[in-house]
């Protein structure tokens, strides 16, 4: 059993899509073992996305992520990291497979509804960034 970190981004919370997105995750066999709504500061967004600080979209990304509420979650399940990314679809919604969260709910490559960890090491770091051990109830 594996854990991954997921975010429902400000474009999706603004459009009231939280429940629909969680339904997609649960229907894929992922269990929500921690969840909270946060309105991150620019500094928190910059720290969370520090790995992208040299990328041209870093400023736009961190401004967007601190522009409204986000739902941060820990998901648990068999191959949770890969399964979550499969359900999310490609980063750019124009390239996302039909039936994926991004194909159905994302607006652009920046405002793309969800985030999911890409590897076991990043999942561990991203979970620890937002949650303490007692907040995760498996
Ligand atoms: P994540 O699960 O969000 O990490 O998606 P990813 O791993 O497929 O994408 P990547 O790590 O390369 O980029 C992280 C996030 O930066 C993406 O989800 C987008 O929100 C944002 N991003 C990536 N490329 C662009 C871009 O060209 N323009 C803008 N504005 N944002 C981008
Ligand atoms: Mg990524």
Coordinates of N, CA and C in Angstrom, one line a residue, residues 8-129:
X8 N -6.2 19.9 -4.8 CA -7.3 20.4 -5.7 C -7.0 21.9 -5.7
X9 N -6.6 22.4 -6.9 CA -6.1 23.8 -7.0 C -7.2 24.8 -7.0
X10 N -6.7 26.1 -6.9 CA -7.7 27.2 -6.7 C -8.7 27.3 -7.9
X11 N -8.3 27.0 -9.1 CA -9.3 27.1 -10.2 C -10.5 26.1 -10.0
X12 N -10.2 25.0 -9.4 CA -11.2 23.9 -9.2 C -12.0 24.2 -8.0
X13 N -11.4 24.7 -6.9 CA -12.2 25.0 -5.7 C -13.2 26.2 -6.0
X14 N -12.7 27.1 -6.8 CA -13.5 28.3 -7.1 C -14.7 27.9 -7.9
X15 N -14.6 26.9 -8.8 CA -15.7 26.4 -9.6 C -16.5 25.4 -8.9
X16 N -16.3 25.1 -7.6 CA -17.0 24.2 -6.8 C -16.9 22.8 -7.3
X17 N -15.7 22.4 -7.7 CA -15.5 21.0 -8.3 C -14.9 20.0 -7.3
X18 N -14.7 20.4 -6.0 CA -14.0 19.6 -5.0 C -14.7 18.2 -5.0
X19 N -16.0 18.1 -4.8 CA -16.7 16.8 -4.7 C -16.5 16.0 -5.9
X20 N -16.7 16.6 -7.1 CA -16.6 15.8 -8.3 C -15.2 15.2 -8.5
X21 N -14.2 16.0 -8.1 CA -12.8 15.5 -8.2 C -12.5 14.4 -7.2
X22 N -12.9 14.6 -5.9 CA -12.7 13.5 -4.9 C -13.5 12.2 -5.4
X23 N -14.6 12.4 -6.0 CA -15.3 11.2 -6.5 C -14.5 10.4 -7.5
X24 N -13.8 11.2 -8.4 CA -13.0 10.5 -9.4 C -11.8 9.7 -8.7
X25 N -11.3 10.3 -7.7 CA -10.1 9.7 -7.0 C -10.6 8.4 -6.2
X26 N -11.7 8.6 -5.5 CA -12.3 7.4 -4.8 C -12.7 6.3 -5.7
X27 N -13.3 6.7 -6.8 CA -13.8 5.7 -7.8 C -12.6 4.9 -8.4
X28 N -11.5 5.5 -8.4 CA -10.3 4.8 -8.9 C -9.6 3.9 -7.9
X29 N -10.2 3.9 -6.7 CA -9.7 3.0 -5.6 C -8.7 3.7 -4.7
X30 N -8.6 5.0 -4.8 CA -7.8 5.8 -3.8 C -8.6 6.2 -2.6
X31 N -8.0 6.1 -1.4 CA -8.7 6.4 -0.2 C -8.1 7.7 0.3
X32 N -9.0 8.7 0.7 CA -8.6 9.9 1.3 C -8.3 9.7 2.8
X33 N -7.0 9.7 3.2 CA -6.7 9.4 4.6 C -6.3 10.7 5.3
X34 N -6.3 11.9 4.6 CA -6.1 13.2 5.2 C -6.6 14.2 4.2
X35 N -7.2 15.3 4.7 CA -7.7 16.3 3.9 C -8.0 17.6 4.6
X36 N -7.5 18.7 4.1 CA -7.9 20.0 4.6 C -7.8 21.1 3.6
X37 N -8.6 22.2 3.9 CA -8.6 23.3 2.9 C -7.6 24.4 3.4
X38 N -6.8 24.8 2.6 CA -5.8 25.8 3.0 C -5.8 27.0 2.0
X39 N -5.5 28.2 2.5 CA -5.4 29.3 1.6 C -3.9 29.7 1.7
X40 N -3.0 29.1 0.8 CA -1.6 29.3 1.1 C -1.1 30.7 0.7
X41 N -0.1 31.1 1.4 CA 0.5 32.4 1.1 C 1.5 32.2 -0.1
X42 N 1.9 33.4 -0.6 CA 2.9 33.3 -1.7 C 4.1 32.6 -1.3
X43 N 4.6 32.9 0.0 CA 5.8 32.3 0.5 C 5.6 30.8 0.6
X44 N 4.5 30.3 1.0 CA 4.2 28.9 1.1 C 4.3 28.2 -0.3
X45 N 3.6 28.9 -1.2 CA 3.6 28.4 -2.6 C 5.0 28.3 -3.2
X46 N 5.8 29.3 -2.9 CA 7.2 29.4 -3.4 C 8.0 28.3 -2.7
X47 N 7.8 28.0 -1.4 CA 8.5 26.9 -0.8 C 8.1 25.5 -1.3
X48 N 6.8 25.4 -1.5 CA 6.3 24.1 -1.9 C 6.8 23.8 -3.3
X49 N 6.8 24.8 -4.2 CA 7.3 24.6 -5.6 C 8.7 25.0 -5.8
X50 N 9.5 25.0 -4.8 CA 10.9 25.4 -4.9 C 11.7 24.7 -6.0
X51 N 11.3 23.4 -6.2 CA 12.0 22.7 -7.3 C 11.8 23.3 -8.7
X52 N 10.8 24.1 -8.8 CA 10.6 24.8 -10.1 C 11.1 26.2 -10.2
X53 N 11.9 26.7 -9.2 CA 12.2 28.1 -9.1 C 12.9 28.7 -10.3
X54 N 13.6 27.8 -11.1 CA 14.3 28.4 -12.2 C 13.4 28.4 -13.5
X55 N 12.3 27.8 -13.4 CA 11.4 27.7 -14.6 C 10.7 29.0 -14.9
X56 N 10.4 29.3 -16.1 CA 9.9 30.6 -16.5 C 8.5 30.8 -15.9
X57 N 7.8 29.7 -15.6 CA 6.4 29.9 -15.1 C 6.3 29.9 -13.6
X58 N 7.5 30.0 -12.9 CA 7.5 29.9 -11.4 C 6.6 31.0 -10.8
X59 N 6.8 32.3 -11.3 CA 6.1 33.4 -10.7 C 4.6 33.3 -10.9
X60 N 4.2 32.9 -12.1 CA 2.8 32.7 -12.5 C 2.2 31.6 -11.6
X61 N 2.9 30.5 -11.5 CA 2.5 29.3 -10.8 C 2.2 29.7 -9.3
X62 N 3.2 30.3 -8.7 CA 3.1 30.6 -7.2 C 2.0 31.7 -6.9
X63 N 1.9 32.6 -7.9 CA 0.8 33.6 -7.7 C -0.6 32.9 -7.8
X64 N -0.7 32.1 -8.8 CA -2.0 31.3 -9.0 C -2.3 30.5 -7.7
X65 N -1.3 29.7 -7.2 CA -1.5 28.8 -6.1 C -1.9 29.6 -4.8
X66 N -1.5 30.9 -4.7 CA -1.8 31.6 -3.5 C -3.0 32.6 -3.8
X67 N -3.8 32.3 -4.9 CA -4.9 33.2 -5.3 C -6.2 32.8 -4.7
X68 N -6.3 31.7 -4.1 CA -7.6 31.2 -3.6 C -7.4 29.9 -2.8
X69 N -8.4 29.3 -2.3 CA -8.3 28.1 -1.5 C -7.9 26.9 -2.3
X70 N -7.1 26.0 -1.6 CA -6.7 24.7 -2.2 C -7.1 23.6 -1.2
X71 N -7.5 22.4 -1.7 CA -7.7 21.3 -0.8 C -6.5 20.4 -0.9
X72 N -5.7 20.2 0.2 CA -4.6 19.4 0.2 C -5.0 18.0 0.8
X73 N -4.5 16.9 0.2 CA -4.9 15.6 0.6 C -3.8 14.6 0.6
X74 N -4.0 13.6 1.4 CA -3.1 12.4 1.3 C -4.0 11.2 0.8
X75 N -3.6 10.6 -0.2 CA -4.3 9.5 -0.8 C -3.6 8.2 -0.6
X76 N -4.3 7.1 -0.3 CA -3.7 5.8 -0.1 C -4.3 4.8 -1.0
X77 N -3.4 3.8 -1.4 CA -3.9 2.8 -2.3 C -2.8 2.0 -2.9
X78 N -3.1 0.9 -3.6 CA -2.1 0.2 -4.4 C -1.6 1.1 -5.5
X79 N -0.3 1.2 -5.6 CA 0.3 2.1 -6.7 C -0.3 3.5 -6.7
X80 N -0.5 4.1 -5.5 CA -1.3 5.3 -5.4 C -0.7 6.4 -6.3
X81 N 0.7 6.5 -6.3 CA 1.3 7.6 -7.1 C 1.0 7.5 -8.5
X82 N 1.2 6.4 -9.1 CA 0.9 6.2 -10.6 C -0.6 6.2 -10.9
X83 N -1.4 5.7 -10.0 CA -2.8 5.6 -10.2 C -3.4 7.1 -10.2
X84 N -2.9 7.9 -9.2 CA -3.4 9.3 -9.1 C -3.0 10.0 -10.4
X85 N -1.8 9.9 -10.9 CA -1.4 10.6 -12.1 C -2.2 10.2 -13.3
X86 N -2.5 8.9 -13.3 CA -3.3 8.3 -14.4 C -4.7 9.0 -14.4
X87 N -5.3 9.1 -13.3 CA -6.7 9.7 -13.2 C -6.6 11.2 -13.4
X88 N -5.5 11.8 -13.1 CA -5.3 13.3 -13.3 C -5.2 13.6 -14.8
X89 N -4.5 12.8 -15.5 CA -4.2 13.1 -17.0 C -3.0 14.0 -17.1
X90 N -2.7 14.3 -18.4 CA -1.5 15.1 -18.7 C -1.6 16.5 -18.1
X91 N -0.4 17.1 -17.8 CA -0.3 18.5 -17.3 C -1.2 19.5 -18.1
X92 N -1.0 19.4 -19.4 CA -1.8 20.3 -20.3 C -3.1 19.6 -20.7
X93 N -4.2 20.2 -20.2 CA -5.5 19.6 -20.5 C -5.8 19.3 -21.9
X94 N -5.2 20.1 -22.8 CA -5.4 19.8 -24.3 C -4.8 18.5 -24.7
X95 N -3.8 18.0 -23.9 CA -3.2 16.7 -24.2 C -3.7 15.6 -23.3
X96 N -4.6 15.9 -22.3 CA -5.0 14.9 -21.3 C -6.0 13.9 -22.0
X97 N -5.9 12.6 -21.6 CA -6.7 11.6 -22.2 C -8.2 11.8 -21.8
X98 N -9.1 11.5 -22.7 CA -10.6 11.7 -22.3 C -10.9 10.9 -21.0
X99 N -11.8 11.6 -20.2 CA -12.2 10.9 -19.0 C -11.3 11.2 -17.8
X100 N -10.2 11.9 -18.0 CA -9.3 12.2 -16.9 C -9.8 13.5 -16.3
X101 N -9.3 13.8 -15.0 CA -9.8 15.0 -14.3 C -9.4 16.2 -15.1
X102 N -8.1 16.3 -15.6 CA -7.7 17.5 -16.3 C -8.5 17.7 -17.7
X103 N -8.7 16.6 -18.4 CA -9.5 16.7 -19.6 C -10.9 17.3 -19.3
X104 N -11.5 16.9 -18.2 CA -12.9 17.3 -18.0 C -13.0 18.6 -17.2
X105 N -12.0 18.9 -16.3 CA -12.2 20.0 -15.4 C -11.1 21.1 -15.6
X106 N -10.0 20.9 -16.2 CA -8.9 21.9 -16.2 C -9.1 22.9 -17.4
X107 N -8.6 24.1 -17.1 CA -8.8 25.2 -18.1 C -7.6 25.5 -19.0
X108 N -6.4 25.3 -18.4 CA -5.2 25.6 -19.1 C -4.0 24.9 -18.5
X109 N -2.8 25.0 -19.1 CA -1.7 24.3 -18.5 C -1.3 24.8 -17.1
X110 N -1.6 26.0 -16.8 CA -1.4 26.6 -15.5 C -2.5 26.3 -14.5
X111 N -3.7 26.6 -15.0 CA -4.9 26.3 -14.1 C -5.4 25.0 -14.5
X112 N -4.8 23.9 -13.9 CA -5.0 22.6 -14.4 C -5.6 21.7 -13.3
X113 N -6.4 22.3 -12.4 CA -7.3 21.6 -11.4 C -6.7 20.8 -10.3
X114 N -5.6 20.0 -10.6 CA -5.1 19.1 -9.6 C -3.5 19.1 -9.7
X115 N -3.0 18.6 -8.6 CA -1.6 18.3 -8.5 C -1.4 16.9 -7.9
X116 N -0.4 16.1 -8.3 CA -0.2 14.8 -7.7 C 1.3 14.6 -7.7
X117 N 1.8 14.0 -6.6 CA 3.3 13.7 -6.5 C 3.7 12.8 -7.7
X118 N 5.0 12.9 -8.1 CA 5.5 12.2 -9.2 C 6.4 11.0 -8.9
X119 N 6.8 10.8 -7.6 CA 7.7 9.7 -7.2 C 7.6 9.5 -5.7
X120 N 8.0 8.4 -5.2 CA 7.9 8.1 -3.7 C 8.6 9.1 -2.9
X121 N 9.8 9.6 -3.3 CA 10.5 10.6 -2.5 C 9.8 11.9 -2.4
X122 N 9.3 12.4 -3.6 CA 8.5 13.7 -3.6 C 7.2 13.5 -2.8
X123 N 6.6 12.4 -2.9 CA 5.3 12.1 -2.2 C 5.6 12.3 -0.7
X124 N 6.6 11.7 -0.2 CA 7.0 11.8 1.2 C 7.2 13.2 1.7
X125 N 8.0 14.0 0.8 CA 8.3 15.4 1.2 C 7.1 16.2 1.1
X126 N 6.2 16.0 0.1 CA 5.0 16.9 -0.1 C 4.0 16.6 1.0
X127 N 3.9 15.3 1.4 CA 3.0 15.0 2.6 C 3.5 15.7 3.8
X128 N 4.8 15.6 4.1 CA 5.3 16.2 5.3 C 5.3 17.7 5.3
X129 N 5.2 18.3 4.1 CA 5.1 19.8 4.0 C 3.8 20.3 4.6

